[in-house]
Amino acid sequence: MSDLNDERGEHGEYDEHGAHDERDQELYDGLLEEELRQAAAILDPVPAGLRRTAVDAFALRDLDARVAELTFDSLVDGIPVRGETDPPRMLTFQSDGVTVDVEVTAEGLIGQLLPPGPAGIEVLSGPREHARLMADDMGRFTGEAPPAGPFALRLRTGREVVVTEWLRA
């Protein structure tokens, strides 16, 4: 151990008797990283469906969108109702000045925006075609198909874009 420390500099770099400096180490690290990427691509490739979903999710990002956080989920925060076998899932999302209340049932979505007003709503659900809904002047909207798997809502109210957190239906 002491012989090794004698040959190395303060930061683990070899001195004039050694073989490399900081630039050589960066080059070596870059080459090693690339070899590991190639080995992973061959031995454990990313499934095509997952890659497509990741690319689609990246393409869906909206840099100007505000994120509405989940503040209530009846699966977590709700009190069970006696006699109700399959209660609807109630969700509330909030962002600065915008609240979205959503009820998810076997028949679809029912929701309302506060403050009330018209809005375009997209039900984002991975690589599938997005359901497009319209909120009326009272901020009410409905969707005929319940989301399956992970989903989020993108709301467009005039100039403002709000995206909810992603949840599993």
Short mmCIF file of C-alpha atoms in Angstrom, two decimals:
data_model
loop_
_atom_site.label_atom_id
_atom_site.label_comp_id
_atom_site.label_asym_id
_atom_site.label_seq_id
_atom_site.Cartn_x
_atom_site.Cartn_y
_atom_site.Cartn_z
CA MET A 1 0.00 0.00 0.00
CA SER A 2 2.77 2.44 0.82
CA ASP A 3 4.51 1.70 -2.51
CA LEU A 4 1.30 2.52 -4.35
CA ASN A 5 0.88 5.75 -2.42
CA ASP A 6 4.47 6.71 -3.17
CA GLU A 7 3.85 6.51 -6.92
CA ARG A 8 0.51 8.35 -6.86
CA GLY A 9 0.05 12.06 -6.44
CA GLU A 10 -2.28 13.71 -3.97
CA HIS A 11 -5.45 13.00 -6.02
CA GLY A 12 -4.60 9.45 -7.11
CA GLU A 13 -2.85 10.62 -10.28
CA TYR A 14 0.41 8.97 -11.25
CA ASP A 15 3.48 11.15 -11.18
CA GLU A 16 6.25 11.22 -13.82
CA HIS A 17 6.88 7.49 -13.22
CA GLY A 18 3.19 6.63 -13.80
CA ALA A 19 1.09 6.16 -16.90
CA HIS A 20 -1.66 8.77 -16.87
CA ASP A 21 -2.94 12.17 -15.89
CA GLU A 22 -6.46 13.59 -15.45
CA ARG A 23 -7.20 13.84 -19.20
CA ASP A 24 -6.20 10.22 -19.76
CA GLN A 25 -8.47 9.16 -16.89
CA GLU A 26 -11.45 11.02 -18.42
CA LEU A 27 -10.80 9.34 -21.76
CA TYR A 28 -10.52 5.92 -20.10
CA ASP A 29 -13.77 6.51 -18.15
CA GLY A 30 -15.56 7.53 -21.35
CA LEU A 31 -14.37 4.45 -23.23
CA LEU A 32 -15.31 2.17 -20.33
CA GLU A 33 -18.77 3.73 -20.12
CA GLU A 34 -19.33 3.20 -23.86
CA GLU A 35 -18.21 -0.46 -23.62
CA LEU A 36 -20.63 -1.01 -20.74
CA ARG A 37 -23.48 0.59 -22.74
CA GLN A 38 -22.77 -1.69 -25.71
CA ALA A 39 -22.63 -4.77 -23.46
CA ALA A 40 -25.94 -3.84 -21.82
CA ALA A 41 -27.54 -3.27 -25.23
CA ILE A 42 -26.52 -6.77 -26.31
CA LEU A 43 -27.04 -8.71 -23.07
CA ASP A 44 -30.08 -6.88 -21.66
CA PRO A 45 -31.73 -4.76 -24.38
CA VAL A 46 -34.52 -2.31 -23.58
CA PRO A 47 -37.85 -3.77 -24.82
CA ALA A 48 -39.18 -1.94 -27.88
CA GLY A 49 -42.51 -1.12 -26.17
CA LEU A 50 -40.76 0.43 -23.18
CA ARG A 51 -38.46 2.46 -25.42
CA ARG A 52 -41.46 3.72 -27.42
CA THR A 53 -43.29 4.65 -24.18
CA ALA A 54 -40.22 6.51 -22.89
CA VAL A 55 -39.81 8.44 -26.14
CA ASP A 56 -43.53 9.29 -26.19
CA ALA A 57 -43.41 10.43 -22.55
CA PHE A 58 -40.43 12.65 -23.32
CA ALA A 59 -42.22 14.10 -26.33
CA LEU A 60 -45.26 14.85 -24.14
CA ARG A 61 -43.35 17.15 -21.84
CA ASP A 62 -44.53 20.70 -21.84
CA LEU A 63 -41.96 23.14 -20.52
CA ASP A 64 -44.55 25.83 -19.84
CA ALA A 65 -46.94 23.51 -18.00
CA ARG A 66 -47.52 23.77 -14.29
CA VAL A 67 -47.78 20.52 -12.37
CA ALA A 68 -50.95 19.95 -10.37
CA GLU A 69 -50.12 17.83 -7.33
CA LEU A 70 -52.36 15.11 -6.00
CA THR A 71 -53.85 16.41 -2.73
CA PHE A 72 -56.60 13.82 -2.21
CA ASP A 73 -56.99 10.20 -3.29
CA SER A 74 -59.95 8.25 -1.91
CA LEU A 75 -57.91 5.02 -2.07
CA VAL A 76 -55.53 6.51 0.48
CA ASP A 77 -57.39 9.31 2.24
CA GLY A 78 -61.01 8.18 1.95
CA ILE A 79 -63.20 6.60 4.61
CA PRO A 80 -64.91 3.40 3.43
CA VAL A 81 -68.69 3.59 3.01
CA ARG A 82 -70.67 0.68 4.39
CA GLY A 83 -72.54 -1.26 1.71
CA GLU A 84 -70.57 0.24 -1.21
CA THR A 85 -68.81 -2.63 -3.00
CA ASP A 86 -67.07 -0.74 -5.80
CA PRO A 87 -66.94 2.96 -4.89
CA PRO A 88 -65.65 5.45 -7.46
CA ARG A 89 -62.15 6.73 -6.97
CA MET A 90 -62.14 10.40 -6.07
CA LEU A 91 -59.03 12.48 -6.89
CA THR A 92 -58.18 16.13 -6.29
CA PHE A 93 -55.22 17.85 -7.94
CA GLN A 94 -54.11 21.38 -7.10
CA SER A 95 -51.80 23.87 -8.72
CA ASP A 96 -51.47 27.62 -8.23
CA GLY A 97 -55.05 28.80 -8.52
CA VAL A 98 -56.38 25.67 -10.31
CA THR A 99 -58.13 22.71 -8.70
CA VAL A 100 -59.17 19.60 -10.62
CA ASP A 101 -61.67 17.20 -9.01
CA VAL A 102 -61.98 13.85 -10.81
CA GLU A 103 -64.14 10.80 -10.18
CA VAL A 104 -62.88 7.60 -11.85
CA THR A 105 -65.54 4.91 -12.31
CA ALA A 106 -65.91 1.77 -14.38
CA GLU A 107 -67.91 3.88 -16.86
CA GLY A 108 -65.30 6.61 -17.28
CA LEU A 109 -64.27 9.97 -15.85
CA ILE A 110 -66.36 12.78 -14.40
CA GLY A 111 -64.67 15.96 -13.28
CA GLN A 112 -64.76 19.66 -12.66
CA LEU A 113 -62.24 22.49 -12.81
CA LEU A 114 -62.12 25.28 -10.27
CA PRO A 115 -62.30 28.13 -11.02
CA PRO A 116 -64.95 27.02 -13.51
CA GLY A 117 -64.43 27.68 -17.17
CA PRO A 118 -63.97 26.03 -20.55
CA ALA A 119 -60.83 23.97 -21.13
CA GLY A 120 -59.43 21.31 -23.40
CA ILE A 121 -58.43 18.17 -21.49
CA GLU A 122 -56.28 15.29 -22.68
CA VAL A 123 -56.21 11.99 -20.80
CA LEU A 124 -52.57 10.94 -21.19
CA SER A 125 -52.03 7.21 -20.97
CA GLY A 126 -48.68 6.18 -22.41
CA PRO A 127 -48.39 5.12 -26.05
CA ARG A 128 -52.15 4.89 -26.63
CA GLU A 129 -54.14 7.59 -28.42
CA HIS A 130 -55.04 10.32 -25.93
CA ALA A 131 -58.70 10.83 -25.10
CA ARG A 132 -59.65 14.45 -25.72
CA LEU A 133 -62.35 15.96 -23.53
CA MET A 134 -63.87 19.42 -23.27
CA ALA A 135 -64.82 21.20 -20.06
CA ASP A 136 -67.93 23.37 -20.38
CA ASP A 137 -68.38 26.93 -19.06
CA MET A 138 -68.96 25.48 -15.57
CA GLY A 139 -65.67 23.55 -15.77
CA ARG A 140 -67.44 20.16 -15.97
CA PHE A 141 -66.14 17.33 -18.13
CA THR A 142 -66.83 13.64 -18.73
CA GLY A 143 -65.02 10.84 -20.50
CA GLU A 144 -66.68 7.64 -21.63
CA ALA A 145 -63.72 5.30 -21.15
CA PRO A 146 -61.93 4.88 -17.82
CA PRO A 147 -58.14 5.17 -18.02
CA ALA A 148 -56.23 1.90 -17.90
CA GLY A 149 -52.77 1.78 -16.37
CA PRO A 150 -50.81 4.95 -15.64
CA PHE A 151 -52.54 8.19 -16.63
CA ALA A 152 -52.36 11.95 -16.21
CA LEU A 153 -54.50 14.88 -17.34
CA ARG A 154 -53.29 17.83 -19.41
CA LEU A 155 -55.54 20.89 -19.15
CA ARG A 156 -55.41 23.81 -21.56
CA THR A 157 -57.31 26.86 -20.34
CA GLY A 158 -56.59 29.73 -22.69
CA ARG A 159 -52.87 30.40 -22.37
CA GLU A 160 -52.35 28.23 -19.30
CA VAL A 161 -51.31 24.55 -19.39
CA VAL A 162 -51.59 22.39 -16.28
CA VAL A 163 -50.52 18.72 -16.11
CA THR A 164 -51.51 16.47 -13.23
CA GLU A 165 -49.22 13.97 -11.57
CA TRP A 166 -49.22 10.50 -13.12
CA LEU A 167 -51.29 7.83 -11.31
CA ARG A 168 -52.19 4.23 -11.84
CA ALA A 169 -55.92 3.78 -12.51
#
